[in-house]
């Protein structure tokens, strides 16, 4: 062997060793690797109503109340609470031993500052504070909320599971204006964010909060005991679903959120992967019309759309497995407390065409903001466009990315000035459960969700709903709102979809909750 | 020479300024609004207006441009509208994988393409030439995502030699870092090697037909010194130019490859920032890419001095 060939051999062996050997390491902490459904763009869950900011919030913050698996609101940071006989004064006492990640104790002053900031941004929070005469810290552990009038949804507001969630943060952070994003992720939740390891667009790292004191009661939904079951959680954002599937199959990640339905078959026979619902409430797909511009400024045209829709046609176009969707004849989520099928109409294309004629439809273009990035929006928009053509509407789809869509839909202008007629979105079930928090039913004109439906009657009923403490009476009001919405048609529900996640069989104790949360999960070696 | 260098460097200033202003204006014309994206899917018009005001997006374009230049003059590229992290930090996080992937790709491309191009030219018209050119056409024509997923299927999912995705920083060991970049580097190298092999072959064919090559053969030199010492050196200018363009393009980010292999590089940062209308990040990145192109072009021009003594600056 010559010296040159020996050196070549050594170099090759070294290179092969470097490339092929697994990384050398010491005993590794337990790490849960998750491919979240989206990227964490910003860390302020109050300024941002984005669901990833909300999910980040659940990692680092705690809440006063939480929703259990029966959708009841249960104390979380609160040890005990009481209401005065007139229902106007609410007193909340915090649990002992609650600490922020910087070591400071959680005090009633922190709670007051956090709720005040949240109350400026969240819809339900704004209504709570509009009815609040005073909120103050009576002592370090006691918060006293005094209402102006009886308001039936105090616990629903403080325990709401989805955006914007009233997370509790240190007062020094919560004093920031509600339009200015916070930069310090200190909370008192079961995980601590490692901000120095945050690579926006790629990776978010959380470590176990050793000081977190869980409740003693059993876990139920988002309520009860919650504790970090692993030392470290890594959110590894992968924009490409196929790459995420490869990573799950190779064991590089443990959870793949929002697995597209066409991939379910690919993992069905993999013994190392199971598929499960991502949340217990599912999502409602909505067909949202612009009530300010023709042709949808005419209620008869909107009613025509109501008769055009057969939810199962839309749902089956997106997902094959009937277990993953539900034809839900209600504006409220099926299985939620205010669900009702009162006044629900079935698909009748002849009636839809007749209504268009009756409305005097003159062939105005229906400009569809057709989001092409998100699977649900893309598929449902395609089906909607064909059905609208079938009933005689002149359809003008405009393909665009989600960023453009979200900007375009804020425009109230006419079609020839960049306006729009409809878009399709899929809010989580938690935002579509009750008349007050409901995104699509709100009909308070300029203050309503994009599309700006305007109806005094619905607004009056929503006002009554808020002031009614009795659940039975509230259900009656919710039903009346649905009946009225059948006439005004602020939007059309296109059915319920269960988003699913692919999960490694190494994981156990995954909470079945209203939104995806990562406490309590254990990972076998 | 020093005078030439200074002139070239000074000439970059108006180019960079022009690029900066152009990008700023183009972004303003693009539909989309970061305030809407921050406020989220369910914000009201009033909330969006409040955020727009907070971010200064309700000011005139000229005011915003002046503010950006004032910060730039202080070396401050601003902060991301979304993450509130400095643009320099965001770029810093993404430079390492992009730089390493680019170098790895270029080294692999040169190592394969130049010998193949030389051999193909030397055996022009023969079966070896056809095989090499067939490979080049295939490398050129196959989309990177197809090559990427095929490599992942064979070498990651089936054989388990490499990870399917992700990047391991050099801080966690060179071996792990290179292992994580091997499949993406091969994917990109197939494309660049194809280009480089074709350019090498074409330049070599031109040089091999020159009179001085006949002289070299007549002197009794063997094929190896003729090819390596006389022919290849004379093709170097064309080859270096292609390598330079390739390096600049790779450093500018390769979005598809970075997406398929989930590499957090500059390409994905750029694509994400554009989709979110994160103006400060897009502006910072475009300025960086313009600088990269200018510097690499300058280096390529200077390298000509090494290969062709007739060139003087």
Coordinates of C-alpha atoms in Angstrom, one line a residue, chain A residues 284 286 288 330-333 338 340 344 431-445 448-449 452-455 457-459 462 477-486 488-493:
Chain A
X284 CA -66.9 24.9 10.9
X286 CA -68.1 29.2 6.4
X288 CA -69.1 34.4 4.0
X330 CA -77.1 24.5 12.5
X331 CA -75.2 27.8 12.8
X332 CA -73.9 26.5 16.1
X333 CA -71.5 23.6 16.4
X338 CA -76.8 26.0 21.9
X340 CA -80.5 23.7 17.3
X344 CA -83.0 24.6 8.8
X431 CA -65.4 30.4 17.9
X432 CA -68.8 29.2 16.6
X433 CA -70.5 27.8 19.6
X434 CA -72.6 30.6 21.2
X435 CA -74.4 33.7 19.9
X436 CA -72.1 36.1 21.7
X437 CA -68.7 34.8 20.7
X438 CA -70.0 33.6 17.3
X439 CA -68.0 35.0 14.5
X440 CA -70.4 34.6 11.7
X441 CA -73.7 35.5 13.4
X442 CA -72.6 38.9 14.6
X443 CA -74.7 41.4 12.7
X444 CA -73.5 44.7 14.1
X445 CA -72.7 46.3 10.7
X448 CA -69.1 42.6 12.5
X449 CA -66.7 40.2 10.8
X452 CA -70.4 43.4 7.7
X453 CA -74.0 42.0 8.0
X454 CA -76.4 44.5 9.6
X455 CA -79.5 43.3 11.5
X457 CA -83.1 42.0 15.5
X458 CA -80.1 39.7 15.8
X459 CA -78.2 42.3 17.7
X462 CA -77.6 38.8 21.3
X477 CA -82.7 33.1 22.5
X478 CA -80.0 31.1 20.5
X479 CA -82.8 29.4 18.7
X480 CA -84.5 32.7 17.9
X481 CA -81.2 34.0 16.5
X482 CA -80.9 31.0 14.3
X483 CA -84.4 31.5 12.9
X484 CA -83.7 35.1 12.2
X485 CA -80.4 34.2 10.6
X486 CA -82.2 31.9 8.2
X488 CA -81.0 37.5 6.9
X489 CA -78.3 34.8 6.0
X490 CA -75.2 36.6 7.4
X491 CA -73.2 33.5 6.2
X492 CA -73.8 29.9 5.2
X493 CA -72.3 27.0 7.2

